[in-house]
Amino acid sequence: MIELKNICFTRNNKKILDNINLVLEDEKFYCLTGPNGSGKSTLAKIIMGIEHPDSGNIYLNGVDITDKTIAERANLGIGFAFQEPVRFKGITVFDLLKFATKKNISRNDACTYLSKVGLCALEYVDREVNNSLSGGELKRIEIATVIARNPSVAIFDEPEAGIDLWSFQNLNNVFKELEATYKGVTLVISHQEKILDIADEIILLEQGNIVKKGNKIDMLDTILPSTKCCKKVKYE
Amino acid sequence: MNKVDELLLEEVIGTNLKEADAINIRKNGKSIERKISPYIEIVSKKDKNGIDIYVKDDVKFGIIHIPVIITESGLTDVVYNDFYIGKNSNVIIMAGCGIHNDLHKDSEHDGIHRFFLSENSKVKYVEKHYGEGKGSGKKVLNPTTEIYMKAGSSMNMDSLQIKGVDDTIRITKGELAENTTLVINEKILTNNANKAKSEFYIELNGNGSSTHVTSRSVATEDSYQEFKSNIIGNAKCYAHIECDGILKENGCVKAIPEIFAKNVDANLIHEAAIGKIAGEQLLKLMSLGLNEKEAEDAIIKGFLK
Ligand SMILES: Nc1ncnc2c1ncn2[C@@H]1O[C@H](COP(=O)(O)OP(=O)(O)OP(=O)(O)O)[C@@H](O)[C@H]1O
Ligand SMILES: [Mg+2]
């Protein structure tokens, strides 16, 4: 369980997060959505420890982790897939998966993680995580590194961005599986209806404020364009 | 050979020495072991230190090891090795130098290697430089590599200096005829007050000649590195020079690129990027549970791999 209490984050006189209070429970799948620049990624980075709030506290299963480093939080079970995955020079996909699992995993294990995100595994294990990978490939590898950690709090920042429609279905199944089997908290930042569909709860962030939180039916009129909304209502 | 010798050799060549078709091991200025094959001949030079290596035409796959080890403090060893690679031949050459210096006098090895590649020959050249020892005596290595490439030949050169060399000036020259390819990967890590300079002079003389030089350097503590490249395009040719440097502590890296296109069809590119480890790379690895030091080490290890 993750709890955010009175989180504020201001930069250049702009309130990026304005007194956020939020509880994310185990075994639930949350979707965080909202306009560009509303503070979604910042919120995720504050949970991972990449950004530090100006005030407020973060609790993991009741323990205050506000002053813990990124690595400490990672080792307590928080995992975060970046919106814009990082490229390296010389570090391979296999290396990253080994770091992620903290084990000397076999190539077979590595392949299992890559297949989950729809990559033809053998082709990718030894690739360098550098400029030669396409945006979509990089994004999938990023997701694989987080799934491989089996975190108790898994955060994915726009996982489906840059992934083609065809593969999106499969990726969607990965998240469905997470939703169905996962013991911990899953937080996915997304604008995709398909992901919103899976979510137990949707959180809508606007200008650094949580303006609404609820299940899909509660949220429908707020998020989805009116036409689609009507169609849905008519058919259901 | 004693234990120190064996360990030095292993640092330079690895453990598969015996697999080679031709071998010449040089210790403290003298050849101590030699092996030749019906296709690969090694002859000592008459007029100066060093050897001539002849690879016959059409040798499909040959492995040549010519490591140098120095364990004597205060020795300056200058050696001239010439490689003549026959037409259509394909060989792997492993060279390099390990210095063990426990005393206070400087030890130095200057290897001048010249490669003459005949038409359509192919060479993979791996060179590793390594220094160790507790003494205050410097370990100095100054390799010069000259590469002369006839039409259709190709050469791939990997040079690695990872540890313990106090001073180095490495000079690499290339002259490329038609349809040749020269690929060079250089990796240097310096620490303490090490100084390393690396200079590349490559002339692309033939149509269809190309070169790709990648230099990766990590300068830590109070060390200094300098990278200089001078590439001349005289024909329809392609060159890509990449210099990447990572800085730690007070490390300094200077890159001096010079590219000179003398033909309208020459396409020469130079890229240089020097800076400390990208913050986001550290963040990503830390988010996988590595602490800052582990993340840094992993990034540098990957970079120099
Ligand atoms: N360190 C910072 N310094 C200054 N401004 C920042 C900083 N971090 C974020 N911002 C600003 O805060 C706002 C929220 O950024 P954030 O990345 O959290 O948005 P987002 O909701 O994830 O947007 P998107 O949907 O485009 O990914 C943006 O206006 C951004 O420019
Ligand atoms: Mg974002």
Short mmCIF file of N, CA and C and ligand atoms in Angstrom, two decimals, chain A residues 36-37 39-42 45 83 157-158 189 191, ligand 2:
data_model
loop_
_atom_site.label_atom_id
_atom_site.label_comp_id
_atom_site.label_asym_id
_atom_site.label_seq_id
_atom_site.Cartn_x
_atom_site.Cartn_y
_atom_site.Cartn_z
N ASN A 36 -1.88 16.75 -20.62
CA ASN A 36 -0.42 16.92 -20.65
C ASN A 36 -0.03 18.01 -19.67
N GLY A 37 1.01 17.75 -18.94
CA GLY A 37 1.51 18.77 -18.02
C GLY A 37 0.75 18.87 -16.71
N GLY A 39 0.93 16.88 -14.20
CA GLY A 39 1.74 16.47 -13.06
C GLY A 39 1.79 14.97 -12.82
N LYS A 40 1.32 14.17 -13.80
CA LYS A 40 1.25 12.71 -13.62
C LYS A 40 2.64 12.10 -13.43
N SER A 41 3.55 12.44 -14.35
CA SER A 41 4.89 11.86 -14.25
C SER A 41 5.58 12.33 -12.97
N THR A 42 5.38 13.58 -12.63
CA THR A 42 5.99 14.11 -11.41
C THR A 42 5.53 13.32 -10.19
N LYS A 45 7.33 10.05 -10.19
CA LYS A 45 8.74 10.21 -9.83
C LYS A 45 8.90 10.46 -8.33
N GLN A 83 8.55 7.13 -18.61
CA GLN A 83 7.81 7.57 -19.80
C GLN A 83 8.76 7.63 -21.00
N ASP A 157 4.67 4.50 -16.66
CA ASP A 157 4.33 5.83 -17.17
C ASP A 157 4.07 5.77 -18.67
N GLU A 158 2.83 5.86 -19.05
CA GLU A 158 2.37 5.75 -20.44
C GLU A 158 3.03 4.57 -21.18
N ILE A 189 -0.02 5.13 -15.75
CA ILE A 189 -0.38 6.45 -16.27
C ILE A 189 -0.75 6.25 -17.73
N HIS A 191 -3.71 7.41 -21.14
CA HIS A 191 -4.89 8.09 -21.69
C HIS A 191 -5.75 7.10 -22.47
MG MG C 2 4.23 12.41 -18.22
#
